[in-house]
mmCIF file with all atom_site columns, C-alpha atoms in Angstrom:
data_model
loop_
_atom_site.group_PDB
_atom_site.id
_atom_site.type_symbol
_atom_site.label_atom_id
_atom_site.label_alt_id
_atom_site.label_comp_id
_atom_site.label_asym_id
_atom_site.label_entity_id
_atom_site.label_seq_id
_atom_site.pdbx_PDB_ins_code
_atom_site.Cartn_x
_atom_site.Cartn_y
_atom_site.Cartn_z
_atom_site.occupancy
_atom_site.B_iso_or_equiv
_atom_site.pdbx_formal_charge
_atom_site.auth_seq_id
_atom_site.auth_comp_id
_atom_site.auth_asym_id
_atom_site.auth_atom_id
_atom_site.pdbx_PDB_model_num
ATOM 1   C CA . UNK A 1 1   ? 137.057 104.941 133.310 1.00 0.00 ? 1   UNK A CA 1
ATOM 2   C CA . UNK A 1 2   ? 138.712 107.905 134.967 1.00 0.00 ? 2   UNK A CA 1
ATOM 3   C CA . UNK A 1 3   ? 142.494 107.737 134.714 1.00 0.00 ? 3   UNK A CA 1
ATOM 4   C CA . UNK A 1 4   ? 143.418 107.189 138.345 1.00 0.00 ? 4   UNK A CA 1
ATOM 5   C CA . UNK A 1 5   ? 146.181 104.921 139.555 1.00 0.00 ? 5   UNK A CA 1
ATOM 6   C CA . UNK A 1 6   ? 147.384 104.202 143.056 1.00 0.00 ? 6   UNK A CA 1
ATOM 7   C CA . UNK A 1 7   ? 150.698 102.822 144.173 1.00 0.00 ? 7   UNK A CA 1
ATOM 8   C CA . UNK A 1 8   ? 151.530 100.558 145.753 1.00 0.00 ? 8   UNK A CA 1
ATOM 9   C CA . UNK A 1 9   ? 148.411 98.390  145.501 1.00 0.00 ? 9   UNK A CA 1
ATOM 10  C CA . UNK A 1 10  ? 149.418 96.311  148.503 1.00 0.00 ? 10  UNK A CA 1
ATOM 11  C CA . UNK A 1 11  ? 151.844 97.036  151.307 1.00 0.00 ? 11  UNK A CA 1
ATOM 12  C CA . UNK A 1 12  ? 152.785 95.357  154.560 1.00 0.00 ? 12  UNK A CA 1
ATOM 13  C CA . UNK A 1 13  ? 154.816 97.382  157.007 1.00 0.00 ? 13  UNK A CA 1
ATOM 14  C CA . UNK A 1 14  ? 155.742 97.445  160.661 1.00 0.00 ? 14  UNK A CA 1
ATOM 15  C CA . UNK A 1 15  ? 154.523 99.742  163.409 1.00 0.00 ? 15  UNK A CA 1
ATOM 16  C CA . UNK A 1 16  ? 156.541 102.941 163.629 1.00 0.00 ? 16  UNK A CA 1
ATOM 17  C CA . UNK A 1 17  ? 157.756 103.014 160.045 1.00 0.00 ? 17  UNK A CA 1
ATOM 18  C CA . UNK A 1 18  ? 156.883 105.839 157.629 1.00 0.00 ? 18  UNK A CA 1
ATOM 19  C CA . UNK A 1 19  ? 154.657 105.004 154.661 1.00 0.00 ? 19  UNK A CA 1
ATOM 20  C CA . UNK A 1 20  ? 153.769 107.049 151.588 1.00 0.00 ? 20  UNK A CA 1
ATOM 21  C CA . UNK A 1 21  ? 150.926 106.199 149.249 1.00 0.00 ? 21  UNK A CA 1
ATOM 22  C CA . UNK A 1 22  ? 150.690 107.791 145.831 1.00 0.00 ? 22  UNK A CA 1
ATOM 23  C CA . UNK A 1 23  ? 147.677 108.752 143.763 1.00 0.00 ? 23  UNK A CA 1
ATOM 24  C CA . UNK A 1 24  ? 148.234 109.710 140.148 1.00 0.00 ? 24  UNK A CA 1
ATOM 25  C CA . UNK A 1 25  ? 145.598 111.074 137.752 1.00 0.00 ? 25  UNK A CA 1
ATOM 26  C CA . UNK A 1 26  ? 145.685 111.772 134.047 1.00 0.00 ? 26  UNK A CA 1
ATOM 27  C CA . UNK A 1 27  ? 142.403 113.738 133.960 1.00 0.00 ? 27  UNK A CA 1
ATOM 28  C CA . UNK A 1 28  ? 143.800 117.138 135.034 1.00 0.00 ? 28  UNK A CA 1
ATOM 29  C CA . UNK A 1 29  ? 141.050 117.369 137.663 1.00 0.00 ? 29  UNK A CA 1
ATOM 30  C CA . UNK A 1 30  ? 141.386 120.060 140.287 1.00 0.00 ? 30  UNK A CA 1
ATOM 31  C CA . UNK A 1 31  ? 140.112 118.161 143.321 1.00 0.00 ? 31  UNK A CA 1
ATOM 32  C CA . UNK A 1 32  ? 141.713 115.083 144.838 1.00 0.00 ? 32  UNK A CA 1
ATOM 33  C CA . UNK A 1 33  ? 140.750 113.139 147.955 1.00 0.00 ? 33  UNK A CA 1
ATOM 34  C CA . UNK A 1 34  ? 142.059 110.384 150.209 1.00 0.00 ? 34  UNK A CA 1
ATOM 35  C CA . UNK A 1 35  ? 139.575 108.071 151.938 1.00 0.00 ? 35  UNK A CA 1
ATOM 36  C CA . UNK A 1 36  ? 140.003 105.011 154.098 1.00 0.00 ? 36  UNK A CA 1
ATOM 37  C CA . UNK A 1 37  ? 137.600 102.079 154.164 1.00 0.00 ? 37  UNK A CA 1
ATOM 38  C CA . UNK A 1 38  ? 137.128 99.972  157.264 1.00 0.00 ? 38  UNK A CA 1
ATOM 39  C CA . UNK A 1 39  ? 134.521 97.316  158.073 1.00 0.00 ? 39  UNK A CA 1
ATOM 40  C CA . UNK A 1 40  ? 131.430 98.873  159.596 1.00 0.00 ? 40  UNK A CA 1
ATOM 41  C CA . UNK A 1 41  ? 132.440 102.430 158.693 1.00 0.00 ? 41  UNK A CA 1
ATOM 42  C CA . UNK A 1 42  ? 132.082 102.689 154.949 1.00 0.00 ? 42  UNK A CA 1
ATOM 43  C CA . UNK A 1 43  ? 134.521 105.204 153.478 1.00 0.00 ? 43  UNK A CA 1
ATOM 44  C CA . UNK A 1 44  ? 135.738 108.180 155.489 1.00 0.00 ? 44  UNK A CA 1
ATOM 45  C CA . UNK A 1 45  ? 137.620 111.225 154.216 1.00 0.00 ? 45  UNK A CA 1
ATOM 46  C CA . UNK A 1 46  ? 141.189 111.713 155.459 1.00 0.00 ? 46  UNK A CA 1
ATOM 47  C CA . UNK A 1 47  ? 142.398 114.768 153.531 1.00 0.00 ? 47  UNK A CA 1
ATOM 48  C CA . UNK A 1 48  ? 141.563 116.490 150.303 1.00 0.00 ? 48  UNK A CA 1
ATOM 49  C CA . UNK A 1 49  ? 143.162 118.953 147.910 1.00 0.00 ? 49  UNK A CA 1
ATOM 50  C CA . UNK A 1 50  ? 141.523 121.744 145.941 1.00 0.00 ? 50  UNK A CA 1
ATOM 51  C CA . UNK A 1 51  ? 144.613 122.683 143.962 1.00 0.00 ? 51  UNK A CA 1
ATOM 52  C CA . UNK A 1 52  ? 148.380 122.461 143.866 1.00 0.00 ? 52  UNK A CA 1
ATOM 53  C CA . UNK A 1 53  ? 149.714 123.074 147.377 1.00 0.00 ? 53  UNK A CA 1
ATOM 54  C CA . UNK A 1 54  ? 146.143 123.594 148.659 1.00 0.00 ? 54  UNK A CA 1
ATOM 55  C CA . UNK A 1 55  ? 144.980 120.910 151.069 1.00 0.00 ? 55  UNK A CA 1
ATOM 56  C CA . UNK A 1 56  ? 142.592 120.549 153.985 1.00 0.00 ? 56  UNK A CA 1
ATOM 57  C CA . UNK A 1 57  ? 141.656 118.014 156.624 1.00 0.00 ? 57  UNK A CA 1
ATOM 58  C CA . UNK A 1 58  ? 138.810 115.588 156.480 1.00 0.00 ? 58  UNK A CA 1
ATOM 59  C CA . UNK A 1 59  ? 136.953 113.587 159.074 1.00 0.00 ? 59  UNK A CA 1
ATOM 60  C CA . UNK A 1 60  ? 139.812 111.279 160.148 1.00 0.00 ? 60  UNK A CA 1
ATOM 61  C CA . UNK A 1 61  ? 143.036 113.225 159.515 1.00 0.00 ? 61  UNK A CA 1
ATOM 62  C CA . UNK A 1 62  ? 144.967 112.475 162.730 1.00 0.00 ? 62  UNK A CA 1
ATOM 63  C CA . UNK A 1 63  ? 148.213 110.621 161.998 1.00 0.00 ? 63  UNK A CA 1
ATOM 64  C CA . UNK A 1 64  ? 148.173 111.491 158.281 1.00 0.00 ? 64  UNK A CA 1
ATOM 65  C CA . UNK A 1 65  ? 149.705 114.237 156.173 1.00 0.00 ? 65  UNK A CA 1
ATOM 66  C CA . UNK A 1 66  ? 149.357 114.995 152.471 1.00 0.00 ? 66  UNK A CA 1
ATOM 67  C CA . UNK A 1 67  ? 151.178 116.892 149.777 1.00 0.00 ? 67  UNK A CA 1
ATOM 68  C CA . UNK A 1 68  ? 150.337 117.990 146.279 1.00 0.00 ? 68  UNK A CA 1
ATOM 69  C CA . UNK A 1 69  ? 153.163 119.566 144.326 1.00 0.00 ? 69  UNK A CA 1
ATOM 70  C CA . UNK A 1 70  ? 151.708 118.776 140.901 1.00 0.00 ? 70  UNK A CA 1
ATOM 71  C CA . UNK A 1 71  ? 148.140 118.633 139.610 1.00 0.00 ? 71  UNK A CA 1
ATOM 72  C CA . UNK A 1 72  ? 148.436 114.959 138.796 1.00 0.00 ? 72  UNK A CA 1
ATOM 73  C CA . UNK A 1 73  ? 149.893 113.640 142.049 1.00 0.00 ? 73  UNK A CA 1
ATOM 74  C CA . UNK A 1 74  ? 148.487 113.525 145.588 1.00 0.00 ? 74  UNK A CA 1
ATOM 75  C CA . UNK A 1 75  ? 150.590 111.835 148.256 1.00 0.00 ? 75  UNK A CA 1
ATOM 76  C CA . UNK A 1 76  ? 149.359 110.460 151.579 1.00 0.00 ? 76  UNK A CA 1
ATOM 77  C CA . UNK A 1 77  ? 151.980 109.956 154.289 1.00 0.00 ? 77  UNK A CA 1
ATOM 78  C CA . UNK A 1 78  ? 151.763 108.049 157.525 1.00 0.00 ? 78  UNK A CA 1
ATOM 79  C CA . UNK A 1 79  ? 154.684 109.487 159.484 1.00 0.00 ? 79  UNK A CA 1
ATOM 80  C CA . UNK A 1 80  ? 154.767 106.610 161.956 1.00 0.00 ? 80  UNK A CA 1
ATOM 81  C CA . UNK A 1 81  ? 152.372 103.828 161.031 1.00 0.00 ? 81  UNK A CA 1
ATOM 82  C CA . UNK A 1 82  ? 150.181 102.248 163.708 1.00 0.00 ? 82  UNK A CA 1
ATOM 83  C CA . UNK A 1 83  ? 148.082 99.086  163.629 1.00 0.00 ? 83  UNK A CA 1
ATOM 84  C CA . UNK A 1 84  ? 144.914 101.223 163.660 1.00 0.00 ? 84  UNK A CA 1
ATOM 85  C CA . UNK A 1 85  ? 145.926 102.511 160.228 1.00 0.00 ? 85  UNK A CA 1
ATOM 86  C CA . UNK A 1 86  ? 145.570 99.068  158.711 1.00 0.00 ? 86  UNK A CA 1
ATOM 87  C CA . UNK A 1 87  ? 142.911 99.726  156.105 1.00 0.00 ? 87  UNK A CA 1
ATOM 88  C CA . UNK A 1 88  ? 142.125 100.034 152.432 1.00 0.00 ? 88  UNK A CA 1
ATOM 89  C CA . UNK A 1 89  ? 142.944 103.506 151.113 1.00 0.00 ? 89  UNK A CA 1
ATOM 90  C CA . UNK A 1 90  ? 141.127 105.005 148.168 1.00 0.00 ? 90  UNK A CA 1
ATOM 91  C CA . UNK A 1 91  ? 142.015 108.073 146.178 1.00 0.00 ? 91  UNK A CA 1
ATOM 92  C CA . UNK A 1 92  ? 139.284 110.017 144.388 1.00 0.00 ? 92  UNK A CA 1
ATOM 93  C CA . UNK A 1 93  ? 139.187 112.910 141.938 1.00 0.00 ? 93  UNK A CA 1
ATOM 94  C CA . UNK A 1 94  ? 136.575 115.390 140.808 1.00 0.00 ? 94  UNK A CA 1
ATOM 95  C CA . UNK A 1 95  ? 136.555 118.115 138.226 1.00 0.00 ? 95  UNK A CA 1
ATOM 96  C CA . UNK A 1 96  ? 133.982 120.688 139.055 1.00 0.00 ? 96  UNK A CA 1
ATOM 97  C CA . UNK A 1 97  ? 133.562 123.067 141.914 1.00 0.00 ? 97  UNK A CA 1
ATOM 98  C CA . UNK A 1 98  ? 130.959 122.535 144.579 1.00 0.00 ? 98  UNK A CA 1
ATOM 99  C CA . UNK A 1 99  ? 128.330 121.304 144.501 1.00 0.00 ? 99  UNK A CA 1
ATOM 100 C CA . UNK A 1 100 ? 128.544 119.466 141.197 1.00 0.00 ? 100 UNK A CA 1
ATOM 101 C CA . UNK A 1 101 ? 131.610 117.462 142.079 1.00 0.00 ? 101 UNK A CA 1
ATOM 102 C CA . UNK A 1 102 ? 130.941 113.888 141.081 1.00 0.00 ? 102 UNK A CA 1
ATOM 103 C CA . UNK A 1 103 ? 133.837 111.873 142.475 1.00 0.00 ? 103 UNK A CA 1
ATOM 104 C CA . UNK A 1 104 ? 135.629 108.999 140.749 1.00 0.00 ? 104 UNK A CA 1
ATOM 105 C CA . UNK A 1 105 ? 137.694 106.500 142.685 1.00 0.00 ? 105 UNK A CA 1
ATOM 106 C CA . UNK A 1 106 ? 140.992 104.758 142.119 1.00 0.00 ? 106 UNK A CA 1
ATOM 107 C CA . UNK A 1 107 ? 141.543 100.999 142.590 1.00 0.00 ? 107 UNK A CA 1
ATOM 108 C CA . UNK A 1 108 ? 142.617 101.248 146.231 1.00 0.00 ? 108 UNK A CA 1
ATOM 109 C CA . UNK A 1 109 ? 145.712 100.365 148.266 1.00 0.00 ? 109 UNK A CA 1
ATOM 110 C CA . UNK A 1 110 ? 145.541 97.671  150.896 1.00 0.00 ? 110 UNK A CA 1
ATOM 111 C CA . UNK A 1 111 ? 147.849 98.588  153.794 1.00 0.00 ? 111 UNK A CA 1
ATOM 112 C CA . UNK A 1 112 ? 148.649 96.229  156.641 1.00 0.00 ? 112 UNK A CA 1
ATOM 113 C CA . UNK A 1 113 ? 150.566 97.523  159.651 1.00 0.00 ? 113 UNK A CA 1
ATOM 114 C CA . UNK A 1 114 ? 151.968 94.735  161.815 1.00 0.00 ? 114 UNK A CA 1
ATOM 115 C CA . UNK B 2 1   ? 127.337 115.610 161.081 1.00 0.00 ? 1   UNK B CA 1
ATOM 116 C CA . UNK B 2 2   ? 124.989 114.241 158.495 1.00 0.00 ? 2   UNK B CA 1
ATOM 117 C CA . UNK B 2 3   ? 123.699 110.696 158.990 1.00 0.00 ? 3   UNK B CA 1
ATOM 118 C CA . UNK B 2 4   ? 123.345 108.365 156.026 1.00 0.00 ? 4   UNK B CA 1
ATOM 119 C CA . UNK B 2 5   ? 121.413 105.156 156.543 1.00 0.00 ? 5   UNK B CA 1
ATOM 120 C CA . UNK B 2 6   ? 121.102 102.414 153.985 1.00 0.00 ? 6   UNK B CA 1
ATOM 121 C CA . UNK B 2 7   ? 118.634 99.559  154.001 1.00 0.00 ? 7   UNK B CA 1
ATOM 122 C CA . UNK B 2 8   ? 118.563 96.677  153.949 1.00 0.00 ? 8   UNK B CA 1
ATOM 123 C CA . UNK B 2 9   ? 122.104 95.931  155.181 1.00 0.00 ? 9   UNK B CA 1
ATOM 124 C CA . UNK B 2 10  ? 122.044 92.541  153.466 1.00 0.00 ? 10  UNK B CA 1
ATOM 125 C CA . UNK B 2 11  ? 120.014 91.210  150.568 1.00 0.00 ? 11  UNK B CA 1
ATOM 126 C CA . UNK B 2 12  ? 120.054 87.797  148.945 1.00 0.00 ? 12  UNK B CA 1
ATOM 127 C CA . UNK B 2 13  ? 118.265 87.344  145.635 1.00 0.00 ? 13  UNK B CA 1
ATOM 128 C CA . UNK B 2 14  ? 117.749 84.689  143.058 1.00 0.00 ? 14  UNK B CA 1
ATOM 129 C CA . UNK B 2 15  ? 118.997 85.588  139.612 1.00 0.00 ? 15  UNK B CA 1
ATOM 130 C CA . UNK B 2 16  ? 116.275 87.397  137.664 1.00 0.00 ? 16  UNK B CA 1
ATOM 131 C CA . UNK B 2 17  ? 114.633 88.990  140.692 1.00 0.00 ? 17  UNK B CA 1
ATOM 132 C CA . UNK B 2 18  ? 114.120 92.725  141.170 1.00 0.00 ? 18  UNK B CA 1
ATOM 133 C CA . UNK B 2 19  ? 115.228 94.740  144.201 1.00 0.00 ? 19  UNK B CA 1
ATOM 134 C CA . UNK B 2 20  ? 115.040 98.194  145.746 1.00 0.00 ? 20  UNK B CA 1
ATOM 135 C CA . UNK B 2 21  ? 117.802 99.650  147.898 1.00 0.00 ? 21  UNK B CA 1
ATOM 136 C CA . UNK B 2 22  ? 117.123 102.693 150.029 1.00 0.00 ? 22  UNK B CA 1
ATOM 137 C CA . UNK B 2 23  ? 119.289 105.560 151.283 1.00 0.00 ? 23  UNK B CA 1
ATOM 138 C CA . UNK B 2 24  ? 117.998 107.990 153.908 1.00 0.00 ? 24  UNK B CA 1
ATOM 139 C CA . UNK B 2 25  ? 119.915 111.100 154.895 1.00 0.00 ? 25  UNK B CA 1
ATOM 140 C CA . UNK B 2 26  ? 119.423 113.545 157.720 1.00 0.00 ? 26  UNK B CA 1
ATOM 141 C CA . UNK B 2 27  ? 120.203 116.910 156.115 1.00 0.00 ? 27  UNK B CA 1
ATOM 142 C CA . UNK B 2 28  ? 119.825 118.793 152.843 1.00 0.00 ? 28  UNK B CA 1
ATOM 143 C CA . UNK B 2 29  ? 122.286 117.610 150.224 1.00 0.00 ? 29  UNK B CA 1
ATOM 144 C CA . UNK B 2 30  ? 123.521 118.941 146.909 1.00 0.00 ? 30  UNK B CA 1
ATOM 145 C CA . UNK B 2 31  ? 125.429 115.851 145.837 1.00 0.00 ? 31  UNK B CA 1
ATOM 146 C CA . UNK B 2 32  ? 124.322 112.230 145.970 1.00 0.00 ? 32  UNK B CA 1
ATOM 147 C CA . UNK B 2 33  ? 126.085 109.338 144.317 1.00 0.00 ? 33  UNK B CA 1
ATOM 148 C CA . UNK B 2 34  ? 125.467 105.599 144.153 1.00 0.00 ? 34  UNK B CA 1
ATOM 149 C CA . UNK B 2 35  ? 128.443 103.255 143.866 1.00 0.00 ? 35  UNK B CA 1
ATOM 150 C CA . UNK B 2 36  ? 128.855 99.540  143.378 1.00 0.00 ? 36  UNK B CA 1
ATOM 151 C CA . UNK B 2 37  ? 131.863 97.954  145.052 1.00 0.00 ? 37  UNK B CA 1
ATOM 152 C CA . UNK B 2 38  ? 132.527 94.694  143.255 1.00 0.00 ? 38  UNK B CA 1
ATOM 153 C CA . UNK B 2 39  ? 134.018 91.607  144.923 1.00 0.00 ? 39  UNK B CA 1
ATOM 154 C CA . UNK B 2 40  ? 137.491 92.784  143.865 1.00 0.00 ? 40  UNK B CA 1
ATOM 155 C CA . UNK B 2 41  ? 137.063 96.009  145.833 1.00 0.00 ? 41  UNK B CA 1
ATOM 156 C CA . UNK B 2 42  ? 136.706 98.383  142.899 1.00 0.00 ? 42  UNK B CA 1
ATOM 157 C CA . UNK B 2 43  ? 134.277 101.296 143.384 1.00 0.00 ? 43  UNK B CA 1
ATOM 158 C CA . UNK B 2 44  ? 132.192 101.842 140.289 1.00 0.00 ? 44  UNK B CA 1
ATOM 159 C CA . UNK B 2 45  ? 130.116 104.973 139.776 1.00 0.00 ? 45  UNK B CA 1
ATOM 160 C CA . UNK B 2 46  ? 126.490 104.111 139.101 1.00 0.00 ? 46  UNK B CA 1
ATOM 161 C CA . UNK B 2 47  ? 124.645 107.398 139.357 1.00 0.00 ? 47  UNK B CA 1
ATOM 162 C CA . UNK B 2 48  ? 125.251 111.021 140.196 1.00 0.00 ? 48  UNK B CA 1
ATOM 163 C CA . UNK B 2 49  ? 121.734 111.960 141.272 1.00 0.00 ? 49  UNK B CA 1
ATOM 164 C CA . UNK B 2 50  ? 121.189 114.832 143.741 1.00 0.00 ? 50  UNK B CA 1
ATOM 165 C CA . UNK B 2 51  ? 117.561 114.968 142.585 1.00 0.00 ? 51  UNK B CA 1
ATOM 166 C CA . UNK B 2 52  ? 115.234 113.410 140.051 1.00 0.00 ? 52  UNK B CA 1
ATOM 167 C CA . UNK B 2 53  ? 115.321 110.069 138.277 1.00 0.00 ? 53  UNK B CA 1
ATOM 168 C CA . UNK B 2 54  ? 117.926 108.438 136.055 1.00 0.00 ? 54  UNK B CA 1
ATOM 169 C CA . UNK B 2 55  ? 118.120 105.103 134.296 1.00 0.00 ? 55  UNK B CA 1
ATOM 170 C CA . UNK B 2 56  ? 121.032 103.118 132.968 1.00 0.00 ? 56  UNK B CA 1
ATOM 171 C CA . UNK B 2 57  ? 120.116 99.732  131.552 1.00 0.00 ? 57  UNK B CA 1
ATOM 172 C CA . UNK B 2 58  ? 118.715 97.500  134.279 1.00 0.00 ? 58  UNK B CA 1
ATOM 173 C CA . UNK B 2 59  ? 119.507 100.057 136.965 1.00 0.00 ? 59  UNK B CA 1
ATOM 174 C CA . UNK B 2 60  ? 117.611 103.189 137.835 1.00 0.00 ? 60  UNK B CA 1
ATOM 175 C CA . UNK B 2 61  ? 117.696 105.641 140.710 1.00 0.00 ? 61  UNK B CA 1
ATOM 176 C CA . UNK B 2 62  ? 115.377 108.233 142.161 1.00 0.00 ? 62  UNK B CA 1
ATOM 177 C CA . UNK B 2 63  ? 116.239 110.942 144.671 1.00 0.00 ? 63  UNK B CA 1
ATOM 178 C CA . UNK B 2 64  ? 113.545 112.922 146.479 1.00 0.00 ? 64  UNK B CA 1
ATOM 179 C CA . UNK B 2 65  ? 115.704 115.620 148.018 1.00 0.00 ? 65  UNK B CA 1
ATOM 180 C CA . UNK B 2 66  ? 112.841 117.337 149.842 1.00 0.00 ? 66  UNK B CA 1
ATOM 181 C CA . UNK B 2 67  ? 112.053 114.095 151.677 1.00 0.00 ? 67  UNK B CA 1
ATOM 182 C CA . UNK B 2 68  ? 115.723 113.192 152.126 1.00 0.00 ? 68  UNK B CA 1
ATOM 183 C CA . UNK B 2 69  ? 115.901 109.772 150.523 1.00 0.00 ? 69  UNK B CA 1
ATOM 184 C CA . UNK B 2 70  ? 117.119 108.031 147.412 1.00 0.00 ? 70  UNK B CA 1
ATOM 185 C CA . UNK B 2 71  ? 116.218 104.650 145.921 1.00 0.00 ? 71  UNK B CA 1
ATOM 186 C CA . UNK B 2 72  ? 118.263 102.389 143.688 1.00 0.00 ? 72  UNK B CA 1
ATOM 187 C CA . UNK B 2 73  ? 116.327 99.871  141.608 1.00 0.00 ? 73  UNK B CA 1
ATOM 188 C CA . UNK B 2 74  ? 117.920 96.771  140.157 1.00 0.00 ? 74  UNK B CA 1
ATOM 189 C CA . UNK B 2 75  ? 115.798 94.792  137.729 1.00 0.00 ? 75  UNK B CA 1
ATOM 190 C CA . UNK B 2 76  ? 116.392 91.279  136.413 1.00 0.00 ? 76  UNK B CA 1
ATOM 191 C CA . UNK B 2 77  ? 119.385 90.864  138.700 1.00 0.00 ? 77  UNK B CA 1
ATOM 192 C CA . UNK B 2 78  ? 122.459 88.957  137.547 1.00 0.00 ? 78  UNK B CA 1
ATOM 193 C CA . UNK B 2 79  ? 125.226 87.273  139.521 1.00 0.00 ? 79  UNK B CA 1
ATOM 194 C CA . UNK B 2 80  ? 127.576 90.053  138.410 1.00 0.00 ? 80  UNK B CA 1
ATOM 195 C CA . UNK B 2 81  ? 125.410 92.516  140.365 1.00 0.00 ? 81  UNK B CA 1
ATOM 196 C CA . UNK B 2 82  ? 126.730 90.994  143.602 1.00 0.00 ? 82  UNK B CA 1
ATOM 197 C CA . UNK B 2 83  ? 128.773 93.264  145.821 1.00 0.00 ? 83  UNK B CA 1
ATOM 198 C CA . UNK B 2 84  ? 128.209 96.217  148.112 1.00 0.00 ? 84  UNK B CA 1
ATOM 199 C CA . UNK B 2 85  ? 126.127 99.206  147.071 1.00 0.00 ? 85  UNK B CA 1
ATOM 200 C CA . UNK B 2 86  ? 126.992 102.522 148.680 1.00 0.00 ? 86  UNK B CA 1
ATOM 201 C CA . UNK B 2 87  ? 125.113 105.760 148.811 1.00 0.00 ? 87  UNK B CA 1
ATOM 202 C CA . UNK B 2 88  ? 127.225 108.895 149.428 1.00 0.00 ? 88  UNK B CA 1
ATOM 203 C CA . UNK B 2 89  ? 126.050 112.456 150.003 1.00 0.00 ? 89  UNK B CA 1
ATOM 204 C CA . UNK B 2 90  ? 127.422 115.947 150.506 1.00 0.00 ? 90  UNK B CA 1
ATOM 205 C CA . UNK B 2 91  ? 125.538 118.467 152.600 1.00 0.00 ? 91  UNK B CA 1
ATOM 206 C CA . UNK B 2 92  ? 124.329 121.730 151.088 1.00 0.00 ? 92  UNK B CA 1
ATOM 207 C CA . UNK B 2 93  ? 125.264 123.986 153.970 1.00 0.00 ? 93  UNK B CA 1
ATOM 208 C CA . UNK B 2 94  ? 128.649 125.111 155.207 1.00 0.00 ? 94  UNK B CA 1
ATOM 209 C CA . UNK B 2 95  ? 131.989 124.440 153.596 1.00 0.00 ? 95  UNK B CA 1
ATOM 210 C CA . UNK B 2 96  ? 132.127 120.682 154.007 1.00 0.00 ? 96  UNK B CA 1
ATOM 211 C CA . UNK B 2 97  ? 133.555 119.159 150.860 1.00 0.00 ? 97  UNK B CA 1
ATOM 212 C CA . UNK B 2 98  ? 133.526 115.517 151.765 1.00 0.00 ? 98  UNK B CA 1
ATOM 213 C CA . UNK B 2 99  ? 131.202 112.816 150.652 1.00 0.00 ? 99  UNK B CA 1
ATOM 214 C CA . UNK B 2 100 ? 129.664 111.009 153.614 1.00 0.00 ? 100 UNK B CA 1
ATOM 215 C CA . UNK B 2 101 ? 129.074 107.353 152.888 1.00 0.00 ? 101 UNK B CA 1
ATOM 216 C CA . UNK B 2 102 ? 126.426 105.050 154.216 1.00 0.00 ? 102 UNK B CA 1
ATOM 217 C CA . UNK B 2 103 ? 127.437 101.634 155.505 1.00 0.00 ? 103 UNK B CA 1
ATOM 218 C CA . UNK B 2 104 ? 126.270 99.953  152.346 1.00 0.00 ? 104 UNK B CA 1
ATOM 219 C CA . UNK B 2 105 ? 123.936 97.157  151.267 1.00 0.00 ? 105 UNK B CA 1
ATOM 220 C CA . UNK B 2 106 ? 125.603 93.793  150.690 1.00 0.00 ? 106 UNK B CA 1
ATOM 221 C CA . UNK B 2 107 ? 123.856 92.196  147.705 1.00 0.00 ? 107 UNK B CA 1
ATOM 222 C CA . UNK B 2 108 ? 124.283 88.533  146.835 1.00 0.00 ? 108 UNK B CA 1
ATOM 223 C CA . UNK B 2 109 ? 122.678 87.244  143.662 1.00 0.00 ? 109 UNK B CA 1
ATOM 224 C CA . UNK B 2 110 ? 122.445 83.459  143.504 1.00 0.00 ? 110 UNK B CA 1
ATOM 225 C CA . UNK B 2 111 ? 122.496 81.571  140.181 1.00 0.00 ? 111 UNK B CA 1
#
């Protein structure tokens, strides 16, 4: 199994509060991704990183920001959480450049915004 | 954007039965993966298969990229095969880096 951990694994927070989710990898892979999973939508990309300090937006980036100051860590921040951001968040990593970038997923973080 | 359709959406099998899951996509792709999401929510890589055929134990997959579909075969199903099976693709053109997921096939294997 790819060495990917996510923290926290579960979080309950209130609307308007800031939240930061952490993804940590031990594989030294270049690419890291944040997805959210919602019923009826499968997984959708929020943001991704193609190197330290290099990030770009995905399909559903509004309301989210990311940072990557080290190869092994990719942080997802909800500046002011809303109920629509209640979801399961998955981090993924991949090693190679396009197009041969098989992605491996972390265990997920279940976030509930009340 | 690219459309990824999986069929059937739900499948109930008796243990020991065989099944075929299908993934159709609307554009040329250079990356296709099959995942199994187990009842605990973990996403497990099954195949990285942008073209051709691969086999791993009771599972095999075939992607016909020119006809824009992929098939996942499960033989002699077991209760531990239950869960959701996702197909995910990345288009060949442009700079898009994301995997686009289908909505999944919910498989239930009964003892």
